[in-house]
mmCIF file of C-alpha atoms in Angstrom:
data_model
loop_
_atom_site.group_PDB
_atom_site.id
_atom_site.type_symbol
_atom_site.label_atom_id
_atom_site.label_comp_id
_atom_site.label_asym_id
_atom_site.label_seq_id
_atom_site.Cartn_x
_atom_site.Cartn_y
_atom_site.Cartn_z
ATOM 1 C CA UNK H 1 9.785 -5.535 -19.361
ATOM 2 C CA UNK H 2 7.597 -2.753 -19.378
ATOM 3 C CA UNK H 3 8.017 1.290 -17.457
ATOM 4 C CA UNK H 4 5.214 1.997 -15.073
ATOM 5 C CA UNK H 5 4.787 5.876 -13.660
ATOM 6 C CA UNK H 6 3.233 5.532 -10.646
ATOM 7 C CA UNK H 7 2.026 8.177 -7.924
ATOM 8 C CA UNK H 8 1.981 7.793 -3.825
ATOM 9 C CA UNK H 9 -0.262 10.141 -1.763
ATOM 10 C CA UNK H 10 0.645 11.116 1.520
ATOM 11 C CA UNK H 11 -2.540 13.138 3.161
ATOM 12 C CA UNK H 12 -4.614 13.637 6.421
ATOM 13 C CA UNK H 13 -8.039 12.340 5.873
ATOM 14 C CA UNK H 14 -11.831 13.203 8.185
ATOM 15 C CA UNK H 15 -12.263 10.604 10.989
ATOM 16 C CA UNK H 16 -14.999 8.778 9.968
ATOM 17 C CA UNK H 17 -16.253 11.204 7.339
ATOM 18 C CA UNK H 18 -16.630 9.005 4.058
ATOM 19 C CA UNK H 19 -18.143 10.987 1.276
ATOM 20 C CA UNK H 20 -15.762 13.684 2.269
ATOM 21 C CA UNK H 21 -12.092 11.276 2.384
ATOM 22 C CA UNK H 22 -13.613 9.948 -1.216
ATOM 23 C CA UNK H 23 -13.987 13.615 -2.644
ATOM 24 C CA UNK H 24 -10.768 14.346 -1.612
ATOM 25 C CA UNK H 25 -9.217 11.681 -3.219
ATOM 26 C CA UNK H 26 -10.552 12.307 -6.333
ATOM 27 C CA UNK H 27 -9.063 16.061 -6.439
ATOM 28 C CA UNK H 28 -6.109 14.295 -5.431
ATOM 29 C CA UNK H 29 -5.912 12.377 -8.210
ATOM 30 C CA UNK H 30 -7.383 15.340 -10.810
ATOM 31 C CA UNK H 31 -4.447 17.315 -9.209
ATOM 32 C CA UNK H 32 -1.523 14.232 -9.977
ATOM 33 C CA UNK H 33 -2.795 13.847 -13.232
ATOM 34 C CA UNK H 34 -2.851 17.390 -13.893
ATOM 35 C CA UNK H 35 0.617 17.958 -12.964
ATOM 36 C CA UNK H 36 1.546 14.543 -14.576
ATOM 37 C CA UNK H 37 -0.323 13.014 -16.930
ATOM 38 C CA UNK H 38 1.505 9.848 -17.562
ATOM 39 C CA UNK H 39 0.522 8.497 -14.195
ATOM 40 C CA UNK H 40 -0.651 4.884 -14.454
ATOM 41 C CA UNK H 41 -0.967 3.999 -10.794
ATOM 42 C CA UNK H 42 -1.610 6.159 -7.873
ATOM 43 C CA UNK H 43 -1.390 4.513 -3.811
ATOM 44 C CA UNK H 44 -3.131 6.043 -0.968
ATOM 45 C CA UNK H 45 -2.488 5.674 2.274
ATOM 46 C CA UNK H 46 -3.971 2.757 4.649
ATOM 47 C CA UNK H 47 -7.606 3.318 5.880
ATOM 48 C CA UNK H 48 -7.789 6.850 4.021
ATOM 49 C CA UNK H 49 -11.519 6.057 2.983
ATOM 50 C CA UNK H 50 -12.683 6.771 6.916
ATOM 51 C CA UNK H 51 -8.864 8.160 8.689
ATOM 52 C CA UNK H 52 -7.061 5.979 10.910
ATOM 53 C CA UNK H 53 -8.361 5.016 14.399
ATOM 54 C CA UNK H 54 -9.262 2.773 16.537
ATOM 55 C CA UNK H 55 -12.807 2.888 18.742
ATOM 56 C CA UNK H 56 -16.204 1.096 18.349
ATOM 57 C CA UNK H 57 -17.424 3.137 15.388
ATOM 58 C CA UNK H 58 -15.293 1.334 13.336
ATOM 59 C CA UNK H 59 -18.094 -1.152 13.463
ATOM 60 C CA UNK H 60 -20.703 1.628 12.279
ATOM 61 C CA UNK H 61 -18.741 2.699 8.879
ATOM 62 C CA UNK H 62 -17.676 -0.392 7.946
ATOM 63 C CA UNK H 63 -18.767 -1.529 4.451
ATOM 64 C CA UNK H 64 -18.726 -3.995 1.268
ATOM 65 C CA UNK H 65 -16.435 -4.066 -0.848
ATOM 66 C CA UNK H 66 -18.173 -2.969 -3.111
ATOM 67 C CA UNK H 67 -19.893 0.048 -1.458
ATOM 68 C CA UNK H 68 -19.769 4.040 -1.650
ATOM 69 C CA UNK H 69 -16.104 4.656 -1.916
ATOM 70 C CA UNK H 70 -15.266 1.723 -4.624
ATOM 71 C CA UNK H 71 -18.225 3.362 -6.784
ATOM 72 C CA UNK H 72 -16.912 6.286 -6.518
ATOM 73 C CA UNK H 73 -13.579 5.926 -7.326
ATOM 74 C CA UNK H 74 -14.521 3.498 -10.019
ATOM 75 C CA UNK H 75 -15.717 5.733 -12.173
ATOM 76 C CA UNK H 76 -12.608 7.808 -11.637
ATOM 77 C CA UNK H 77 -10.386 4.910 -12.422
ATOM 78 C CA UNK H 78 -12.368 3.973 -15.975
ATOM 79 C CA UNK H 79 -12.738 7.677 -16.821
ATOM 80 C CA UNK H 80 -8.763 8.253 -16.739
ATOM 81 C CA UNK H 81 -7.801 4.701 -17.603
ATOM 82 C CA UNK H 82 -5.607 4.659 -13.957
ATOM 83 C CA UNK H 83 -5.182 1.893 -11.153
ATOM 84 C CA UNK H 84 -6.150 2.887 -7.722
ATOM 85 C CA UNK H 85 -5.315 1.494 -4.525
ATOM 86 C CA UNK H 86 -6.485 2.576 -1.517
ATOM 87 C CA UNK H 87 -7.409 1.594 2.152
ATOM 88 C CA UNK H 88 -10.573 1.152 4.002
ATOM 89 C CA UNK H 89 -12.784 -0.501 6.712
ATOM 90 C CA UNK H 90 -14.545 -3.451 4.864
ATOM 91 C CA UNK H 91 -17.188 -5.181 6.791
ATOM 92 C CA UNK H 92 -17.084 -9.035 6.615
ATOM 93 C CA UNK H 93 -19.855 -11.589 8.101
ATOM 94 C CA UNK H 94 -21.165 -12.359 11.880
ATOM 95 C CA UNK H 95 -19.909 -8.508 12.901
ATOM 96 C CA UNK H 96 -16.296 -9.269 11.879
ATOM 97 C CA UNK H 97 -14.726 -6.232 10.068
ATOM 98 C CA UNK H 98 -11.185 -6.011 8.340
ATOM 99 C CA UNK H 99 -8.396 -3.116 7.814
ATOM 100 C CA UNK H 100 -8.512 -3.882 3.802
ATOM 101 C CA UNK H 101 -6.683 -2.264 0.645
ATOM 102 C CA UNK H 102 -8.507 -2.169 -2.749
ATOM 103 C CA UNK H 103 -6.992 -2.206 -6.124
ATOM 104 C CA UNK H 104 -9.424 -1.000 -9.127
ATOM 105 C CA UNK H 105 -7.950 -1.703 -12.746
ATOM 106 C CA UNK H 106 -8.579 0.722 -15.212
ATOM 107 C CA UNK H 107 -11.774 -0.705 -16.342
ATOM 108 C CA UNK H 108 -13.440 0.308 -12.675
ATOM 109 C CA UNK H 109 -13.265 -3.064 -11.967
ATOM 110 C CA UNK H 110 -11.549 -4.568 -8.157
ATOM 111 C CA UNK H 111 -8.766 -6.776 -8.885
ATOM 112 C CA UNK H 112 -7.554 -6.930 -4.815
ATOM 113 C CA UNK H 113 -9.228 -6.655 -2.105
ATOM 114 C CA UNK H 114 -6.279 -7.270 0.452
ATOM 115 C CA UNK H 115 -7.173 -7.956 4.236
ATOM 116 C CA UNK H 116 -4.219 -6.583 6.508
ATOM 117 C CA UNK H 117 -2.399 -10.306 7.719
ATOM 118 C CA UNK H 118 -0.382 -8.897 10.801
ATOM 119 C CA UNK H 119 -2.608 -6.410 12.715
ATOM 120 C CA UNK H 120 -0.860 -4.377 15.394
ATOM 121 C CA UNK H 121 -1.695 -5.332 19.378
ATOM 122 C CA UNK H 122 -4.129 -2.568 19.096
ATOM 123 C CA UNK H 123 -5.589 -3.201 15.844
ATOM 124 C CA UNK H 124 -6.235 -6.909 16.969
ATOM 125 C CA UNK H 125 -9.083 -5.696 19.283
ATOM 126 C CA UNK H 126 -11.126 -4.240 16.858
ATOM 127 C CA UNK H 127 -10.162 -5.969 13.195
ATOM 128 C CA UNK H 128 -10.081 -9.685 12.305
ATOM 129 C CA UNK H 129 -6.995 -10.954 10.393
ATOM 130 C CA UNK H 130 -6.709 -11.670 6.603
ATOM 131 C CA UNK H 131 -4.623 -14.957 5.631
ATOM 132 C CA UNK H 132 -4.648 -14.660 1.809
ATOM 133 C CA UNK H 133 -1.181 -13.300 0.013
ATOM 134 C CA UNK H 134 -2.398 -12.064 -3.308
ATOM 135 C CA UNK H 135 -0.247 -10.954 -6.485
ATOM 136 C CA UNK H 136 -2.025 -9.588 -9.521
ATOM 137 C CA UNK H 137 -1.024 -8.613 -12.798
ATOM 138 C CA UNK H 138 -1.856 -5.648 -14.537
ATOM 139 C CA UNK H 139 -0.607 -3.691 -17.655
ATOM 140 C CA UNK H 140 2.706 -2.763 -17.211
ATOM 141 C CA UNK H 141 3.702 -5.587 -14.523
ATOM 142 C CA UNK H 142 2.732 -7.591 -11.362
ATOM 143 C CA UNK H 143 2.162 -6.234 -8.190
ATOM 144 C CA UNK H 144 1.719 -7.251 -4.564
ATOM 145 C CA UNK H 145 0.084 -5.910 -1.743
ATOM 146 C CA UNK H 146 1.016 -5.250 1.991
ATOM 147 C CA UNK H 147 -0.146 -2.779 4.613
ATOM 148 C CA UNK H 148 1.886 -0.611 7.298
ATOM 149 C CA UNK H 149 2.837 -3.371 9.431
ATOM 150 C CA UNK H 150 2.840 -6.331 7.414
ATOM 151 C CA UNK H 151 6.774 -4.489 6.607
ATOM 152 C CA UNK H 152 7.842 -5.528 9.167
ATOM 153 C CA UNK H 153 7.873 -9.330 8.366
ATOM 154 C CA UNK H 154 10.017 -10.526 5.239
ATOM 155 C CA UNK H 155 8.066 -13.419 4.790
ATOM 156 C CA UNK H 156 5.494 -11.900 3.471
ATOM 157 C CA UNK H 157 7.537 -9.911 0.998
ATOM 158 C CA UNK H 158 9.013 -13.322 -0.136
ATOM 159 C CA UNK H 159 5.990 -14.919 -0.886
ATOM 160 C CA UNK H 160 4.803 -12.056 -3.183
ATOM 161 C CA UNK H 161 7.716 -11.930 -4.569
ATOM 162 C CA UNK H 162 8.171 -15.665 -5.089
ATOM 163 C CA UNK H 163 4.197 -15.273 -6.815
ATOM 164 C CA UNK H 164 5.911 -12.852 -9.363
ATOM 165 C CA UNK H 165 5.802 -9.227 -7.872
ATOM 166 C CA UNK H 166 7.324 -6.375 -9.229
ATOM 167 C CA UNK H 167 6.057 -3.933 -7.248
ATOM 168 C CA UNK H 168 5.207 -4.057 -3.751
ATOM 169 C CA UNK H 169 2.251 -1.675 -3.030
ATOM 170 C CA UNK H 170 2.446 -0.773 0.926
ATOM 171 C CA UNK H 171 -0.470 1.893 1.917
ATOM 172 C CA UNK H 172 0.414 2.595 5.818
ATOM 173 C CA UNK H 173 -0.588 4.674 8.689
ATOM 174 C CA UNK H 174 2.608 4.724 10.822
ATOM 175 C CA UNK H 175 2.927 7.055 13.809
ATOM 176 C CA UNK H 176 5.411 8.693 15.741
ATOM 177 C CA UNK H 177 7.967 8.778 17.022
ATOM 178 C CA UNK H 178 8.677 5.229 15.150
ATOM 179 C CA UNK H 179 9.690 6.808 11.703
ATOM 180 C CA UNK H 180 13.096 5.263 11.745
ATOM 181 C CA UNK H 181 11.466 1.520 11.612
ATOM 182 C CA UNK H 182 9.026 2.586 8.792
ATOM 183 C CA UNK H 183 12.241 3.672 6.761
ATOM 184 C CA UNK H 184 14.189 0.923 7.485
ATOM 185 C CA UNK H 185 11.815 -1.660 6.860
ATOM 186 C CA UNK H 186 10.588 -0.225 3.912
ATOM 187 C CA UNK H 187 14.233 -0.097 2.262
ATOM 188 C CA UNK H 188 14.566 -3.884 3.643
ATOM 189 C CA UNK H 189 11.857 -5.394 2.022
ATOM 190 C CA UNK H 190 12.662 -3.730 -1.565
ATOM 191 C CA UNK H 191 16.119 -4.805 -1.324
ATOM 192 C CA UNK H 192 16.561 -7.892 0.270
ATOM 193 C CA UNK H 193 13.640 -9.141 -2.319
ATOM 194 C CA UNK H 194 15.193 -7.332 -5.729
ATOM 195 C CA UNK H 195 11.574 -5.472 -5.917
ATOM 196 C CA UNK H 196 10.189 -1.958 -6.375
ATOM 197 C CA UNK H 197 8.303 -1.127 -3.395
ATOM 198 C CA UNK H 198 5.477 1.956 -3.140
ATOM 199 C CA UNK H 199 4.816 3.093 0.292
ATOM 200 C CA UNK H 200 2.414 6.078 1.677
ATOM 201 C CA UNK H 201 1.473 7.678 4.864
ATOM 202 C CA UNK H 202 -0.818 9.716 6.620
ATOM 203 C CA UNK H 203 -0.444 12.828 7.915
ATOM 204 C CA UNK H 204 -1.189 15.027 11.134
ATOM 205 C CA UNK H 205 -3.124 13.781 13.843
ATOM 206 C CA UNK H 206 -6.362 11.581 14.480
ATOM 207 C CA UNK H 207 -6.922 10.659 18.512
ATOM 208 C CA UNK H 208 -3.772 9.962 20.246
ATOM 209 C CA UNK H 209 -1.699 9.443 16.875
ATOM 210 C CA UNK H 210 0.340 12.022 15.283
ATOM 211 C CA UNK H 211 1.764 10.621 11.773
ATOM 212 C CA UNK H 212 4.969 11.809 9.934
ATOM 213 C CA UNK H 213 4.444 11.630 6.342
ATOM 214 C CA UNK H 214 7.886 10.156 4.773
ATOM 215 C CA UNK H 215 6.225 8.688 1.850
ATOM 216 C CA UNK H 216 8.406 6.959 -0.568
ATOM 217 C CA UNK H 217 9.131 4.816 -3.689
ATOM 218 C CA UNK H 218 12.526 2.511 -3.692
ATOM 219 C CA UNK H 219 14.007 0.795 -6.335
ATOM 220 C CA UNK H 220 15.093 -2.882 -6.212
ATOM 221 C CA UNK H 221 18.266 -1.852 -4.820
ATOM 222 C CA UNK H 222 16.845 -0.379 -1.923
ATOM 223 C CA UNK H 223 17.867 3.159 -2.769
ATOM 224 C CA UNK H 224 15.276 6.166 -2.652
ATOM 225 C CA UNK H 225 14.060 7.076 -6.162
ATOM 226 C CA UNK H 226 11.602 9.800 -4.226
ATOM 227 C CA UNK H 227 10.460 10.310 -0.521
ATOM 228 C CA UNK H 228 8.880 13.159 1.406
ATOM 229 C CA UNK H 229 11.177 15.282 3.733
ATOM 230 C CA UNK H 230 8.197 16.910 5.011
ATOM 231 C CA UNK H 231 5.325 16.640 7.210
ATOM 232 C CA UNK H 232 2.754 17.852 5.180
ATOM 233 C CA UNK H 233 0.691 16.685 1.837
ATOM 234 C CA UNK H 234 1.841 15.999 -1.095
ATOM 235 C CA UNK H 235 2.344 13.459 -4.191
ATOM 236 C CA UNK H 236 5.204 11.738 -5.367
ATOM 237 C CA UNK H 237 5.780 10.338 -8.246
ATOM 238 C CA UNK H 238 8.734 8.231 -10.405
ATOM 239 C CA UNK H 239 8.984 5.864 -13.482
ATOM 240 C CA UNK H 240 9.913 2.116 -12.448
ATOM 241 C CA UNK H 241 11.583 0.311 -15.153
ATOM 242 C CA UNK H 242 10.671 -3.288 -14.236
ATOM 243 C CA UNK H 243 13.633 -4.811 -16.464
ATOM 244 C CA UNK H 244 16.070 -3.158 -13.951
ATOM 245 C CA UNK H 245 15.010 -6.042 -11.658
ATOM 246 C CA UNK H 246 16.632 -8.317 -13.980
ATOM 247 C CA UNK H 247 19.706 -7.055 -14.315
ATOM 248 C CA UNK H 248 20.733 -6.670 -10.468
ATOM 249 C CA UNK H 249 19.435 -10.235 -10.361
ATOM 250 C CA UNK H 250 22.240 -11.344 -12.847
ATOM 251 C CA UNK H 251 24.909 -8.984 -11.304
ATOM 252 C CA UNK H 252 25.282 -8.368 -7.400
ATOM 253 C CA UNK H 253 21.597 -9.348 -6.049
ATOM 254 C CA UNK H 254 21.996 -12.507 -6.585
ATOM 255 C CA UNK H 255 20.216 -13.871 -3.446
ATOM 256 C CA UNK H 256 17.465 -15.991 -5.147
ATOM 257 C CA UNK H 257 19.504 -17.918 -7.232
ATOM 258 C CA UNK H 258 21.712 -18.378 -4.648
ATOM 259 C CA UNK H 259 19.262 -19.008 -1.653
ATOM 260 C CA UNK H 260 19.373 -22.708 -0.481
ATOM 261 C CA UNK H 261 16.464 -24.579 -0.836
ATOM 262 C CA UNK H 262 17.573 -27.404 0.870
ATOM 263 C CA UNK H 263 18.158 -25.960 3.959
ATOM 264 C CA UNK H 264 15.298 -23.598 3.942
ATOM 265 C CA UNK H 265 11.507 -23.678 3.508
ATOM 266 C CA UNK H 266 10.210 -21.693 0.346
ATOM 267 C CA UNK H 267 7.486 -19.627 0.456
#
């Protein structure tokens, strides 16, 4: 099995400002590369293409998949030979609109475009819900996608991980004063699925939301390999050595071989 260095954002992003979210991500990831230059991956946080929040002009900026910001940072992508995942308002048919994560390859080209399954009671009045669990692989190994609150339901995590993921990628905008759950779930879902699991957040305030940061990668285990202790911007960044997955399988984390089928439905 094959290392990955990977890189997770944590950031405050312009309410509704586009062109200026996208620019900022791009210095974002001149600046990880800059300070390390083996970075293969890089995660930013849920809906950092337009900042978190929730009124009618979410309507306004939606946009294709395919629009401004995935030109944009396609060209970054092919130009440093990096994977990209990122959040942002995508607009669907009949007025619909979804809270969706992108995943460019290193080619520039989209490889997921992930519509948020579980929507939070407040997200439900202005977003329609996704229904597809996607796993893709790339390079170095497979990963999965969730988003902020999809953690909080291990079925989900099970059926990417039963579809071969190695790496869940979780892009979030979590507020306060629920930082505690975010943690908790987070550390869950990487260890009660043997998986590697990436997870970002914004930070400072948009509307009535104040967000906390506590960005983090965990290892299959569940432990912290890195995570912010601070409420401000940064990157993080670690080496995930996929084969590790492997051997806690065939030592203490035994749970899928030992999980019983007969009893339960598989996902």
């Amino acid at each position: 099995m094959s290392k990955m260095n990977i890189a997770v954002v944590q950031s405050a992003y312009k309410k509704s400002d586009v062109a200026y979210n996208v620019n900022k991500m791009k210095r974002q990831i001149e600046q990880c590369l800059a300070n390390e230059k083996e970075t293969e991956l890089i995660l930013f946080p849920e809906l950092c293409t337009t900042g978190y929040f929730l009124d009618d002009e979410l309507q306004t900026i939606a946009s294709s998949c395919d629009g401004f910001h995935f030109q944009q940072l396609a060209e970054v992508a092919k130009q440093h030979s990096i994977v990209i995942a990122y959040g942002y308002v995508e607009k669907g048919a009949d007025h619909t609109i979804y809270n969706s994560v992108q995943v460019i390859d290193e080619e520039g080209q989209s490889i997921i475009n992930y519509r948020k399954i579980h929507l939070t009671p407040d997200e439900q009045h202005f977003f329609s819900t996704g229904s597809d669990i996607i796993v893709k692989s790339i390079k170095k190994g497979t990963i999965g996608v969730m988003t902020c609150w999809d953690l909080a339901f291990p079925e989900l995590a099970r059926a990417l991980a039963n579809q071969g993921a190695d790496l869940l990628l979780v892009p979030s905008a979590w507020e306060k004063p629920h930082d505690k759950p975010y943690e908790i779930f987070s550390q869950a879902r990487a260890i009660d699925q043997t998986v590697f699991l990436a997870t970002c957040n914004h930070v400072g305030a948009s509307q009535e939301l104040a967000f906390f940061g506590k960005a983090a990668i965990y290892g299959p285990d569940g432990q912290v390999i890195v995570k912010s202790s601070e409420e401000k911007e940064a990157i993080l960044t670690a080496q995930l050595d996929f084969s590790e997955r492997g051997t806690l399988k065939n030592t203490f984390f035994s749970m899928e071989a030992d999980f019983r089928e007969d009893l339960f439905k598989r996902w």
